[in-house]
PDB file of C-alpha atoms in Angstrom:
ATOM      1  CA  GLU W  39     119.740 128.726 -71.837  1.00  0.00           C
ATOM      2  CA  VAL W  40     119.615 132.433 -72.632  1.00  0.00           C
ATOM      3  CA  HIS W  41     121.824 134.887 -70.794  1.00  0.00           C
ATOM      4  CA  LEU W  42     121.985 138.635 -71.258  1.00  0.00           C
ATOM      5  CA  VAL W  43     124.716 140.335 -69.233  1.00  0.00           C
ATOM      6  CA  GLU W  44     124.907 144.107 -68.991  1.00  0.00           C
ATOM      7  CA  THR W  45     128.155 145.886 -68.174  1.00  0.00           C
ATOM      8  CA  GLY W  46     129.471 149.432 -68.279  1.00  0.00           C
ATOM      9  CA  GLY W  47     127.345 151.140 -65.668  1.00  0.00           C
ATOM     10  CA  GLY W  48     128.528 153.211 -62.745  1.00  0.00           C
ATOM     11  CA  LEU W  49     128.757 156.729 -61.389  1.00  0.00           C
ATOM     12  CA  ILE W  50     129.168 159.518 -63.931  1.00  0.00           C
ATOM     13  CA  GLN W  51     128.992 163.281 -63.676  1.00  0.00           C
ATOM     14  CA  PRO W  52     126.268 165.243 -65.419  1.00  0.00           C
ATOM     15  CA  GLY W  53     127.239 165.911 -69.011  1.00  0.00           C
ATOM     16  CA  GLY W  54     129.408 162.815 -69.150  1.00  0.00           C
ATOM     17  CA  SER W  55     129.213 159.732 -71.352  1.00  0.00           C
ATOM     18  CA  LEU W  56     128.903 156.010 -70.743  1.00  0.00           C
ATOM     19  CA  ARG W  57     128.581 153.011 -73.007  1.00  0.00           C
ATOM     20  CA  LEU W  58     126.525 150.094 -71.802  1.00  0.00           C
ATOM     21  CA  SER W  59     127.112 146.655 -73.259  1.00  0.00           C
ATOM     22  CA  CYS W  60     124.834 143.640 -73.257  1.00  0.00           C
ATOM     23  CA  ALA W  61     126.579 140.372 -74.065  1.00  0.00           C
ATOM     24  CA  ALA W  62     124.191 137.668 -75.210  1.00  0.00           C
ATOM     25  CA  SER W  63     124.519 133.915 -75.079  1.00  0.00           C
ATOM     26  CA  GLY W  64     121.970 131.311 -75.998  1.00  0.00           C
ATOM     27  CA  LEU W  65     120.392 133.589 -78.596  1.00  0.00           C
ATOM     28  CA  SER W  66     121.474 135.514 -81.651  1.00  0.00           C
ATOM     29  CA  ILE W  67     121.013 139.255 -81.278  1.00  0.00           C
ATOM     30  CA  SER W  68     120.883 139.599 -85.044  1.00  0.00           C
ATOM     31  CA  ALA W  69     117.766 137.430 -85.115  1.00  0.00           C
ATOM     32  CA  ASN W  70     116.073 139.163 -82.199  1.00  0.00           C
ATOM     33  CA  TYR W  71     114.401 142.483 -81.615  1.00  0.00           C
ATOM     34  CA  MET W  72     116.600 144.093 -78.959  1.00  0.00           C
ATOM     35  CA  ALA W  73     115.863 146.912 -76.567  1.00  0.00           C
ATOM     36  CA  TRP W  74     116.964 148.864 -73.536  1.00  0.00           C
ATOM     37  CA  VAL W  75     114.494 149.493 -70.731  1.00  0.00           C
ATOM     38  CA  ARG W  76     115.292 151.498 -67.615  1.00  0.00           C
ATOM     39  CA  GLN W  77     113.885 151.765 -64.134  1.00  0.00           C
ATOM     40  CA  VAL W  78     114.513 154.403 -61.540  1.00  0.00           C
ATOM     41  CA  PRO W  79     114.943 152.479 -58.260  1.00  0.00           C
ATOM     42  CA  GLY W  80     111.551 152.071 -56.630  1.00  0.00           C
ATOM     43  CA  LYS W  81     109.705 153.333 -59.734  1.00  0.00           C
ATOM     44  CA  GLY W  82     108.191 151.870 -62.881  1.00  0.00           C
ATOM     45  CA  LEU W  83     109.613 150.666 -66.172  1.00  0.00           C
ATOM     46  CA  GLU W  84     110.476 153.005 -69.042  1.00  0.00           C
ATOM     47  CA  TRP W  85     111.398 151.837 -72.532  1.00  0.00           C
ATOM     48  CA  VAL W  86     114.473 153.686 -73.797  1.00  0.00           C
ATOM     49  CA  SER W  87     115.437 152.362 -77.222  1.00  0.00           C
ATOM     50  CA  ALA W  88     115.085 149.467 -79.623  1.00  0.00           C
ATOM     51  CA  ILE W  89     116.907 148.113 -82.660  1.00  0.00           C
ATOM     52  CA  PHE W  90     115.099 145.936 -85.165  1.00  0.00           C
ATOM     53  CA  ASN W  91     114.971 144.685 -88.747  1.00  0.00           C
ATOM     54  CA  GLY W  92     118.656 145.174 -89.324  1.00  0.00           C
ATOM     55  CA  ALA W  93     119.686 148.661 -88.324  1.00  0.00           C
ATOM     56  CA  ASN W  94     116.353 150.359 -87.701  1.00  0.00           C
ATOM     57  CA  THR W  95     116.259 152.153 -84.370  1.00  0.00           C
ATOM     58  CA  SER W  96     113.766 153.969 -82.191  1.00  0.00           C
ATOM     59  CA  TYR W  97     114.124 156.072 -79.045  1.00  0.00           C
ATOM     60  CA  VAL W  98     111.977 157.611 -76.367  1.00  0.00           C
ATOM     61  CA  ASP W  99     111.868 161.370 -76.855  1.00  0.00           C
ATOM     62  CA  SER W 100     113.799 162.147 -73.670  1.00  0.00           C
ATOM     63  CA  VAL W 101     116.970 160.461 -74.988  1.00  0.00           C
ATOM     64  CA  LYS W 102     116.784 161.310 -78.692  1.00  0.00           C
ATOM     65  CA  GLY W 103     119.978 162.936 -79.876  1.00  0.00           C
ATOM     66  CA  ARG W 104     121.854 161.828 -76.751  1.00  0.00           C
ATOM     67  CA  PHE W 105     121.659 158.013 -76.760  1.00  0.00           C
ATOM     68  CA  THR W 106     122.573 155.637 -79.584  1.00  0.00           C
ATOM     69  CA  ILE W 107     121.693 151.957 -79.731  1.00  0.00           C
ATOM     70  CA  SER W 108     123.792 149.635 -81.835  1.00  0.00           C
ATOM     71  CA  ARG W 109     124.827 146.012 -82.066  1.00  0.00           C
ATOM     72  CA  ASP W 110     127.861 144.017 -83.084  1.00  0.00           C
ATOM     73  CA  ASN W 111     126.550 140.753 -84.464  1.00  0.00           C
ATOM     74  CA  SER W 112     130.046 139.237 -84.591  1.00  0.00           C
ATOM     75  CA  LYS W 113     130.342 139.728 -80.831  1.00  0.00           C
ATOM     76  CA  ASN W 114     126.652 139.008 -80.205  1.00  0.00           C
ATOM     77  CA  THR W 115     126.584 142.196 -78.153  1.00  0.00           C
ATOM     78  CA  LEU W 116     124.149 145.103 -77.897  1.00  0.00           C
ATOM     79  CA  TYR W 117     125.296 148.589 -76.936  1.00  0.00           C
ATOM     80  CA  LEU W 118     123.822 151.817 -75.646  1.00  0.00           C
ATOM     81  CA  GLN W 119     126.039 154.865 -76.043  1.00  0.00           C
ATOM     82  CA  MET W 120     124.812 157.495 -73.616  1.00  0.00           C
ATOM     83  CA  ASN W 121     126.064 161.071 -74.038  1.00  0.00           C
ATOM     84  CA  SER W 122     125.193 164.337 -72.296  1.00  0.00           C
ATOM     85  CA  LEU W 123     123.945 162.399 -69.301  1.00  0.00           C
ATOM     86  CA  ARG W 124     121.533 164.059 -66.913  1.00  0.00           C
ATOM     87  CA  ALA W 125     120.528 163.341 -63.344  1.00  0.00           C
ATOM     88  CA  GLU W 126     117.184 162.078 -64.627  1.00  0.00           C
ATOM     89  CA  ASP W 127     118.979 159.332 -66.570  1.00  0.00           C
ATOM     90  CA  THR W 128     119.858 157.701 -63.256  1.00  0.00           C
ATOM     91  CA  ALA W 129     118.293 154.238 -63.334  1.00  0.00           C
ATOM     92  CA  VAL W 130     118.854 150.529 -63.626  1.00  0.00           C
ATOM     93  CA  TYR W 131     119.197 149.760 -67.327  1.00  0.00           C
ATOM     94  CA  TYR W 132     117.975 146.415 -68.612  1.00  0.00           C
ATOM     95  CA  CYS W 133     118.790 144.802 -71.913  1.00  0.00           C
ATOM     96  CA  ALA W 134     115.863 142.857 -73.381  1.00  0.00           C
ATOM     97  CA  ALA W 135     115.364 140.554 -76.351  1.00  0.00           C
ATOM     98  CA  THR W 136     112.528 138.884 -78.204  1.00  0.00           C
ATOM     99  CA  LEU W 137     111.838 136.955 -81.369  1.00  0.00           C
ATOM    100  CA  ARG W 138     108.322 138.393 -81.383  1.00  0.00           C
ATOM    101  CA  TRP W 139     107.519 142.009 -82.110  1.00  0.00           C
ATOM    102  CA  LEU W 140     108.558 144.030 -79.072  1.00  0.00           C
ATOM    103  CA  ASN W 141     107.220 142.064 -76.128  1.00  0.00           C
ATOM    104  CA  PHE W 142     110.265 140.839 -74.287  1.00  0.00           C
ATOM    105  CA  ASP W 143     110.784 137.373 -72.896  1.00  0.00           C
ATOM    106  CA  ASN W 144     114.506 137.602 -72.248  1.00  0.00           C
ATOM    107  CA  TRP W 145     116.004 140.160 -69.896  1.00  0.00           C
ATOM    108  CA  GLY W 146     119.397 140.865 -68.414  1.00  0.00           C
ATOM    109  CA  GLN W 147     119.908 141.362 -64.687  1.00  0.00           C
ATOM    110  CA  GLY W 148     120.211 145.120 -65.075  1.00  0.00           C
ATOM    111  CA  ILE W 149     123.019 147.584 -64.518  1.00  0.00           C
ATOM    112  CA  LEU W 150     122.875 150.734 -62.418  1.00  0.00           C
ATOM    113  CA  VAL W 151     123.786 154.073 -63.935  1.00  0.00           C
ATOM    114  CA  THR W 152     124.060 156.952 -61.505  1.00  0.00           C
ATOM    115  CA  VAL W 153     124.441 160.480 -62.846  1.00  0.00           C
ATOM    116  CA  SER W 154     125.567 162.768 -60.064  1.00  0.00           C
ATOM    117  CA  SER W 155     128.225 165.299 -59.210  1.00  0.00           C
TER     118      SER W 155
ATOM    119  CA  GLU Q 191     101.908 158.216 -77.263  1.00  0.00           C
ATOM    120  CA  ILE Q 192      99.666 155.591 -75.668  1.00  0.00           C
ATOM    121  CA  ILE Q 193      99.297 156.121 -71.934  1.00  0.00           C
ATOM    122  CA  LEU Q 194      98.566 153.019 -69.885  1.00  0.00           C
ATOM    123  CA  THR Q 195      96.826 153.470 -66.544  1.00  0.00           C
ATOM    124  CA  GLN Q 196      96.893 150.534 -64.168  1.00  0.00           C
ATOM    125  CA  SER Q 197      94.564 150.038 -61.245  1.00  0.00           C
ATOM    126  CA  PRO Q 198      94.588 149.588 -58.407  1.00  0.00           C
ATOM    127  CA  ALA Q 199      98.061 150.771 -57.449  1.00  0.00           C
ATOM    128  CA  THR Q 200      98.120 148.192 -54.667  1.00  0.00           C
ATOM    129  CA  LEU Q 201      96.011 145.059 -54.359  1.00  0.00           C
ATOM    130  CA  SER Q 202      95.861 143.140 -51.081  1.00  0.00           C
ATOM    131  CA  VAL Q 203      94.973 139.506 -51.607  1.00  0.00           C
ATOM    132  CA  SER Q 204      94.997 136.361 -49.491  1.00  0.00           C
ATOM    133  CA  LEU Q 205      96.705 133.161 -50.560  1.00  0.00           C
ATOM    134  CA  GLY Q 206      94.421 131.129 -52.792  1.00  0.00           C
ATOM    135  CA  GLU Q 207      92.220 134.091 -53.688  1.00  0.00           C
ATOM    136  CA  ARG Q 208      91.658 135.493 -57.152  1.00  0.00           C
ATOM    137  CA  ALA Q 209      93.386 138.711 -58.182  1.00  0.00           C
ATOM    138  CA  THR Q 210      92.154 140.967 -60.963  1.00  0.00           C
ATOM    139  CA  LEU Q 211      94.426 143.709 -62.269  1.00  0.00           C
ATOM    140  CA  SER Q 212      93.342 146.347 -64.764  1.00  0.00           C
ATOM    141  CA  CYS Q 213      95.121 148.263 -67.481  1.00  0.00           C
ATOM    142  CA  ARG Q 214      93.412 151.054 -69.424  1.00  0.00           C
ATOM    143  CA  ALA Q 215      94.912 152.460 -72.604  1.00  0.00           C
ATOM    144  CA  SER Q 216      94.463 156.006 -73.867  1.00  0.00           C
ATOM    145  CA  GLN Q 217      93.984 154.657 -77.406  1.00  0.00           C
ATOM    146  CA  THR Q 218      92.799 151.405 -78.889  1.00  0.00           C
ATOM    147  CA  VAL Q 219      95.347 148.604 -78.739  1.00  0.00           C
ATOM    148  CA  PRO Q 220      94.111 145.854 -81.078  1.00  0.00           C
ATOM    149  CA  LYS Q 221      96.419 143.038 -79.967  1.00  0.00           C
ATOM    150  CA  GLN Q 222      99.746 144.454 -78.864  1.00  0.00           C
ATOM    151  CA  LEU Q 223      99.384 144.303 -75.114  1.00  0.00           C
ATOM    152  CA  ALA Q 224     101.680 142.395 -72.749  1.00  0.00           C
ATOM    153  CA  TRP Q 225     101.914 141.817 -69.010  1.00  0.00           C
ATOM    154  CA  TYR Q 226     105.052 141.417 -66.905  1.00  0.00           C
ATOM    155  CA  GLN Q 227     105.760 140.375 -63.334  1.00  0.00           C
ATOM    156  CA  GLN Q 228     108.635 141.897 -61.403  1.00  0.00           C
ATOM    157  CA  LYS Q 229     109.910 140.826 -58.009  1.00  0.00           C
ATOM    158  CA  PRO Q 230     112.269 142.953 -55.899  1.00  0.00           C
ATOM    159  CA  GLY Q 231     115.809 142.954 -57.230  1.00  0.00           C
ATOM    160  CA  GLN Q 232     114.836 140.993 -60.340  1.00  0.00           C
ATOM    161  CA  ALA Q 233     114.268 141.767 -63.969  1.00  0.00           C
ATOM    162  CA  PRO Q 234     110.718 141.740 -65.349  1.00  0.00           C
ATOM    163  CA  ARG Q 235     109.296 138.410 -66.498  1.00  0.00           C
ATOM    164  CA  LEU Q 236     106.910 138.176 -69.441  1.00  0.00           C
ATOM    165  CA  LEU Q 237     103.589 136.633 -68.404  1.00  0.00           C
ATOM    166  CA  ILE Q 238     101.238 137.396 -71.284  1.00  0.00           C
ATOM    167  CA  TYR Q 239     101.536 138.797 -74.814  1.00  0.00           C
ATOM    168  CA  GLY Q 240      99.015 139.484 -77.524  1.00  0.00           C
ATOM    169  CA  ILE Q 241      96.464 140.300 -74.766  1.00  0.00           C
ATOM    170  CA  SER Q 242      95.916 136.655 -73.823  1.00  0.00           C
ATOM    171  CA  THR Q 243      98.749 134.380 -74.980  1.00  0.00           C
ATOM    172  CA  ARG Q 244     100.811 132.775 -72.265  1.00  0.00           C
ATOM    173  CA  PRO Q 245     104.429 131.705 -72.919  1.00  0.00           C
ATOM    174  CA  THR Q 246     104.891 127.977 -72.361  1.00  0.00           C
ATOM    175  CA  ASP Q 247     106.714 128.374 -69.063  1.00  0.00           C
ATOM    176  CA  ILE Q 248     104.018 130.539 -67.430  1.00  0.00           C
ATOM    177  CA  PRO Q 249     101.533 128.752 -65.135  1.00  0.00           C
ATOM    178  CA  ALA Q 250      97.933 128.486 -66.283  1.00  0.00           C
ATOM    179  CA  ARG Q 251      96.656 130.437 -63.266  1.00  0.00           C
ATOM    180  CA  PHE Q 252      97.755 133.584 -65.112  1.00  0.00           C
ATOM    181  CA  SER Q 253      95.371 134.739 -67.822  1.00  0.00           C
ATOM    182  CA  GLY Q 254      94.906 137.887 -69.848  1.00  0.00           C
ATOM    183  CA  SER Q 255      91.792 139.292 -71.433  1.00  0.00           C
ATOM    184  CA  GLY Q 256      90.256 142.440 -72.783  1.00  0.00           C
ATOM    185  CA  SER Q 257      89.905 144.448 -75.938  1.00  0.00           C
ATOM    186  CA  GLY Q 258      90.029 147.988 -77.245  1.00  0.00           C
ATOM    187  CA  THR Q 259      91.262 150.061 -74.355  1.00  0.00           C
ATOM    188  CA  GLU Q 260      90.427 147.865 -71.357  1.00  0.00           C
ATOM    189  CA  PHE Q 261      92.584 144.916 -70.364  1.00  0.00           C
ATOM    190  CA  THR Q 262      92.755 142.560 -67.418  1.00  0.00           C
ATOM    191  CA  LEU Q 263      95.306 140.225 -65.898  1.00  0.00           C
ATOM    192  CA  THR Q 264      93.748 137.576 -63.693  1.00  0.00           C
ATOM    193  CA  ILE Q 265      95.584 135.350 -61.271  1.00  0.00           C
ATOM    194  CA  SER Q 266      93.084 132.633 -60.485  1.00  0.00           C
ATOM    195  CA  SER Q 267      94.482 131.404 -57.167  1.00  0.00           C
ATOM    196  CA  LEU Q 268      97.322 133.383 -55.681  1.00  0.00           C
ATOM    197  CA  GLN Q 269     100.426 131.506 -54.661  1.00  0.00           C
ATOM    198  CA  SER Q 270     103.129 132.862 -52.384  1.00  0.00           C
ATOM    199  CA  GLU Q 271     105.468 133.387 -55.339  1.00  0.00           C
ATOM    200  CA  ASP Q 272     102.929 135.634 -57.075  1.00  0.00           C
ATOM    201  CA  PHE Q 273     103.344 138.563 -54.715  1.00  0.00           C
ATOM    202  CA  ALA Q 274     105.095 141.085 -56.915  1.00  0.00           C
ATOM    203  CA  VAL Q 275     104.554 144.160 -59.065  1.00  0.00           C
ATOM    204  CA  TYR Q 276     102.760 143.695 -62.379  1.00  0.00           C
ATOM    205  CA  TYR Q 277     103.116 145.940 -65.420  1.00  0.00           C
ATOM    206  CA  CYS Q 278     101.214 146.139 -68.667  1.00  0.00           C
ATOM    207  CA  GLN Q 279     102.994 147.245 -71.843  1.00  0.00           C
ATOM    208  CA  GLN Q 280     101.789 148.250 -75.275  1.00  0.00           C
ATOM    209  CA  TYR Q 281     103.815 147.604 -78.384  1.00  0.00           C
ATOM    210  CA  LYS Q 282     101.377 148.911 -80.989  1.00  0.00           C
ATOM    211  CA  ILE Q 283     103.085 152.247 -81.595  1.00  0.00           C
ATOM    212  CA  TRP Q 284     106.262 154.095 -80.703  1.00  0.00           C
ATOM    213  CA  PRO Q 285     107.179 154.898 -78.063  1.00  0.00           C
ATOM    214  CA  LEU Q 286     106.654 151.581 -76.337  1.00  0.00           C
ATOM    215  CA  THR Q 287     105.013 152.361 -73.032  1.00  0.00           C
ATOM    216  CA  PHE Q 288     104.422 150.652 -69.719  1.00  0.00           C
ATOM    217  CA  GLY Q 289     101.732 151.183 -67.146  1.00  0.00           C
ATOM    218  CA  GLY Q 290     102.656 152.457 -63.708  1.00  0.00           C
ATOM    219  CA  GLY Q 291     102.308 149.014 -62.141  1.00  0.00           C
ATOM    220  CA  THR Q 292     100.104 147.224 -59.630  1.00  0.00           C
ATOM    221  CA  LYS Q 293     101.677 145.847 -56.494  1.00  0.00           C
ATOM    222  CA  VAL Q 294     100.069 142.627 -55.310  1.00  0.00           C
ATOM    223  CA  GLU Q 295     100.658 142.199 -51.603  1.00  0.00           C
ATOM    224  CA  ILE Q 296      99.651 139.709 -48.955  1.00  0.00           C
ATOM    225  CA  LYS Q 297      96.428 140.512 -47.151  1.00  0.00           C
TER     226      LYS Q 297
END
């Protein structure tokens, strides 16, 4: 059974940094396309970033230059380093995985990030 | 960027009735269109990928169709567990984008 468990969320002041982690079991993150998707409470889904085909990465424009996706295959863990956080980054962040190209059949439970002073 | 517009925003349906949800894309999406279901407090669940392919654990009452820029998710006979929000997603080009969602509620 696949489990994706996000940690590292919480309350952070504007301009601050957080690193989200997504620990995977039941699948190999090195063999999967991995992504972060976020959702403002009560709103829709927004794709944030993906890592694929080794170390290739992609980001939504609103986080480019501020967020960095990475993975540690030895720990089977995905990361999202979030710098220069803004109030509009407040959301539940989901980790997602797939063996197919970028439609995601495995999701974590989500972790809330709140950016506020 | 491909913008996905879902309609209606809210769909009121009775148990056992058919539900038809629409997703319109701002550009042609040849095959890379998926649908997700999300219930309150839960992560999204993949229902359909490749416009019409259902993962093995998804009930047959869910079906996807369409081509070009117009896509449809059909729930043939609504069950109580199907009341949720449904999102379409394109994965043809970056950035990946989702539609705004359709909430299916009990009539």
